[in-house]
Amino acid sequence: MGQIYTALIRKSKLEYVAVCLELNITARGTDIADIETNLKNAIEVYLEDVKEHPETIVSPISTEELIEFLV
């Protein structure tokens, strides 16, 4: 079973925006299904890159960035 991550999704005027809290990765989409797919793909690509570059520092979203995302 794979790792489970926490995502927040919000709707802006034109699209949905999501952020993975543990990895600080964002994605956009036209609806909930689209944003789930886009965020999942972004996480997979990011984790593959981290495997190839182990010096990459993985860090969660900061409080300031989270507040900005939510506003």
PDB file of C-alpha atoms in Angstrom:
ATOM      1  CA  MET A   1       0.000   0.000   0.000  1.00  0.00           C
ATOM      2  CA  GLY A   2       1.316   3.435  -0.914  1.00  0.00           C
ATOM      3  CA  GLN A   3       1.834   6.493   1.226  1.00  0.00           C
ATOM      4  CA  ILE A   4      -1.252   8.533   2.107  1.00  0.00           C
ATOM      5  CA  TYR A   5      -1.021  12.320   1.744  1.00  0.00           C
ATOM      6  CA  THR A   6      -3.305  15.141   2.849  1.00  0.00           C
ATOM      7  CA  ALA A   7      -4.696  17.460   0.201  1.00  0.00           C
ATOM      8  CA  LEU A   8      -6.765  20.609   0.432  1.00  0.00           C
ATOM      9  CA  ILE A   9      -8.907  21.619  -2.525  1.00  0.00           C
ATOM     10  CA  ARG A  10     -10.533  24.986  -3.001  1.00  0.00           C
ATOM     11  CA  LYS A  11     -12.567  26.482  -5.804  1.00  0.00           C
ATOM     12  CA  SER A  12     -11.513  29.795  -7.265  1.00  0.00           C
ATOM     13  CA  LYS A  13     -13.615  31.760  -9.728  1.00  0.00           C
ATOM     14  CA  LEU A  14     -12.406  29.806 -12.757  1.00  0.00           C
ATOM     15  CA  GLU A  15     -10.935  26.530 -11.522  1.00  0.00           C
ATOM     16  CA  TYR A  16     -10.149  24.223  -8.647  1.00  0.00           C
ATOM     17  CA  VAL A  17      -6.770  24.442  -6.931  1.00  0.00           C
ATOM     18  CA  ALA A  18      -5.264  21.778  -4.655  1.00  0.00           C
ATOM     19  CA  VAL A  19      -2.208  21.503  -2.445  1.00  0.00           C
ATOM     20  CA  CYS A  20      -0.570  18.445  -0.908  1.00  0.00           C
ATOM     21  CA  LEU A  21       0.305  19.559   2.621  1.00  0.00           C
ATOM     22  CA  GLU A  22       3.151  17.126   3.243  1.00  0.00           C
ATOM     23  CA  LEU A  23       4.983  17.787  -0.035  1.00  0.00           C
ATOM     24  CA  ASN A  24       3.935  21.386  -0.798  1.00  0.00           C
ATOM     25  CA  ILE A  25       2.841  20.465  -4.320  1.00  0.00           C
ATOM     26  CA  THR A  26      -0.022  22.225  -6.071  1.00  0.00           C
ATOM     27  CA  ALA A  27      -2.232  21.386  -9.019  1.00  0.00           C
ATOM     28  CA  ARG A  28      -5.151  22.911 -10.886  1.00  0.00           C
ATOM     29  CA  GLY A  29      -8.198  21.424 -12.550  1.00  0.00           C
ATOM     30  CA  THR A  30     -11.617  22.128 -13.980  1.00  0.00           C
ATOM     31  CA  ASP A  31     -13.523  19.907 -11.519  1.00  0.00           C
ATOM     32  CA  ILE A  32     -12.901  17.689  -8.489  1.00  0.00           C
ATOM     33  CA  ALA A  33     -12.102  14.575 -10.538  1.00  0.00           C
ATOM     34  CA  ASP A  34      -9.693  16.559 -12.720  1.00  0.00           C
ATOM     35  CA  ILE A  35      -7.899  18.105  -9.756  1.00  0.00           C
ATOM     36  CA  GLU A  36      -7.564  14.732  -8.005  1.00  0.00           C
ATOM     37  CA  THR A  37      -5.976  13.244 -11.125  1.00  0.00           C
ATOM     38  CA  ASN A  38      -3.709  16.246 -11.662  1.00  0.00           C
ATOM     39  CA  LEU A  39      -2.510  16.323  -8.044  1.00  0.00           C
ATOM     40  CA  LYS A  40      -1.913  12.571  -7.993  1.00  0.00           C
ATOM     41  CA  ASN A  41       0.154  12.858 -11.183  1.00  0.00           C
ATOM     42  CA  ALA A  42       2.110  15.818  -9.787  1.00  0.00           C
ATOM     43  CA  ILE A  43       2.899  13.857  -6.611  1.00  0.00           C
ATOM     44  CA  GLU A  44       4.036  10.809  -8.595  1.00  0.00           C
ATOM     45  CA  VAL A  45       6.339  12.895 -10.807  1.00  0.00           C
ATOM     46  CA  TYR A  46       7.748  14.733  -7.782  1.00  0.00           C
ATOM     47  CA  LEU A  47       8.460  11.514  -5.871  1.00  0.00           C
ATOM     48  CA  GLU A  48      10.159   9.991  -8.928  1.00  0.00           C
ATOM     49  CA  ASP A  49      12.350  13.088  -9.144  1.00  0.00           C
ATOM     50  CA  VAL A  50      13.194  12.824  -5.433  1.00  0.00           C
ATOM     51  CA  LYS A  51      14.289   9.204  -5.967  1.00  0.00           C
ATOM     52  CA  GLU A  52      16.576  10.303  -8.807  1.00  0.00           C
ATOM     53  CA  HIS A  53      17.918  13.236  -6.777  1.00  0.00           C
ATOM     54  CA  PRO A  54      18.112  12.108  -3.133  1.00  0.00           C
ATOM     55  CA  GLU A  55      19.686  15.415  -2.134  1.00  0.00           C
ATOM     56  CA  THR A  56      16.268  17.025  -2.664  1.00  0.00           C
ATOM     57  CA  ILE A  57      14.821  18.289   0.598  1.00  0.00           C
ATOM     58  CA  VAL A  58      11.165  17.343   0.946  1.00  0.00           C
ATOM     59  CA  SER A  59       9.308  19.743   3.206  1.00  0.00           C
ATOM     60  CA  PRO A  60       5.664  20.398   4.029  1.00  0.00           C
ATOM     61  CA  ILE A  61       3.825  23.568   3.198  1.00  0.00           C
ATOM     62  CA  SER A  62       4.704  26.432   5.532  1.00  0.00           C
ATOM     63  CA  THR A  63       2.078  28.158   7.651  1.00  0.00           C
ATOM     64  CA  GLU A  64       2.470  31.330   5.589  1.00  0.00           C
ATOM     65  CA  GLU A  65       1.986  29.472   2.300  1.00  0.00           C
ATOM     66  CA  LEU A  66      -1.026  27.613   3.683  1.00  0.00           C
ATOM     67  CA  ILE A  67      -2.666  30.864   4.747  1.00  0.00           C
ATOM     68  CA  GLU A  68      -2.001  32.334   1.302  1.00  0.00           C
ATOM     69  CA  PHE A  69      -3.533  29.238  -0.322  1.00  0.00           C
ATOM     70  CA  LEU A  70      -6.644  29.451   1.834  1.00  0.00           C
ATOM     71  CA  VAL A  71      -7.281  33.168   1.297  1.00  0.00           C
TER      72      VAL A  71
END
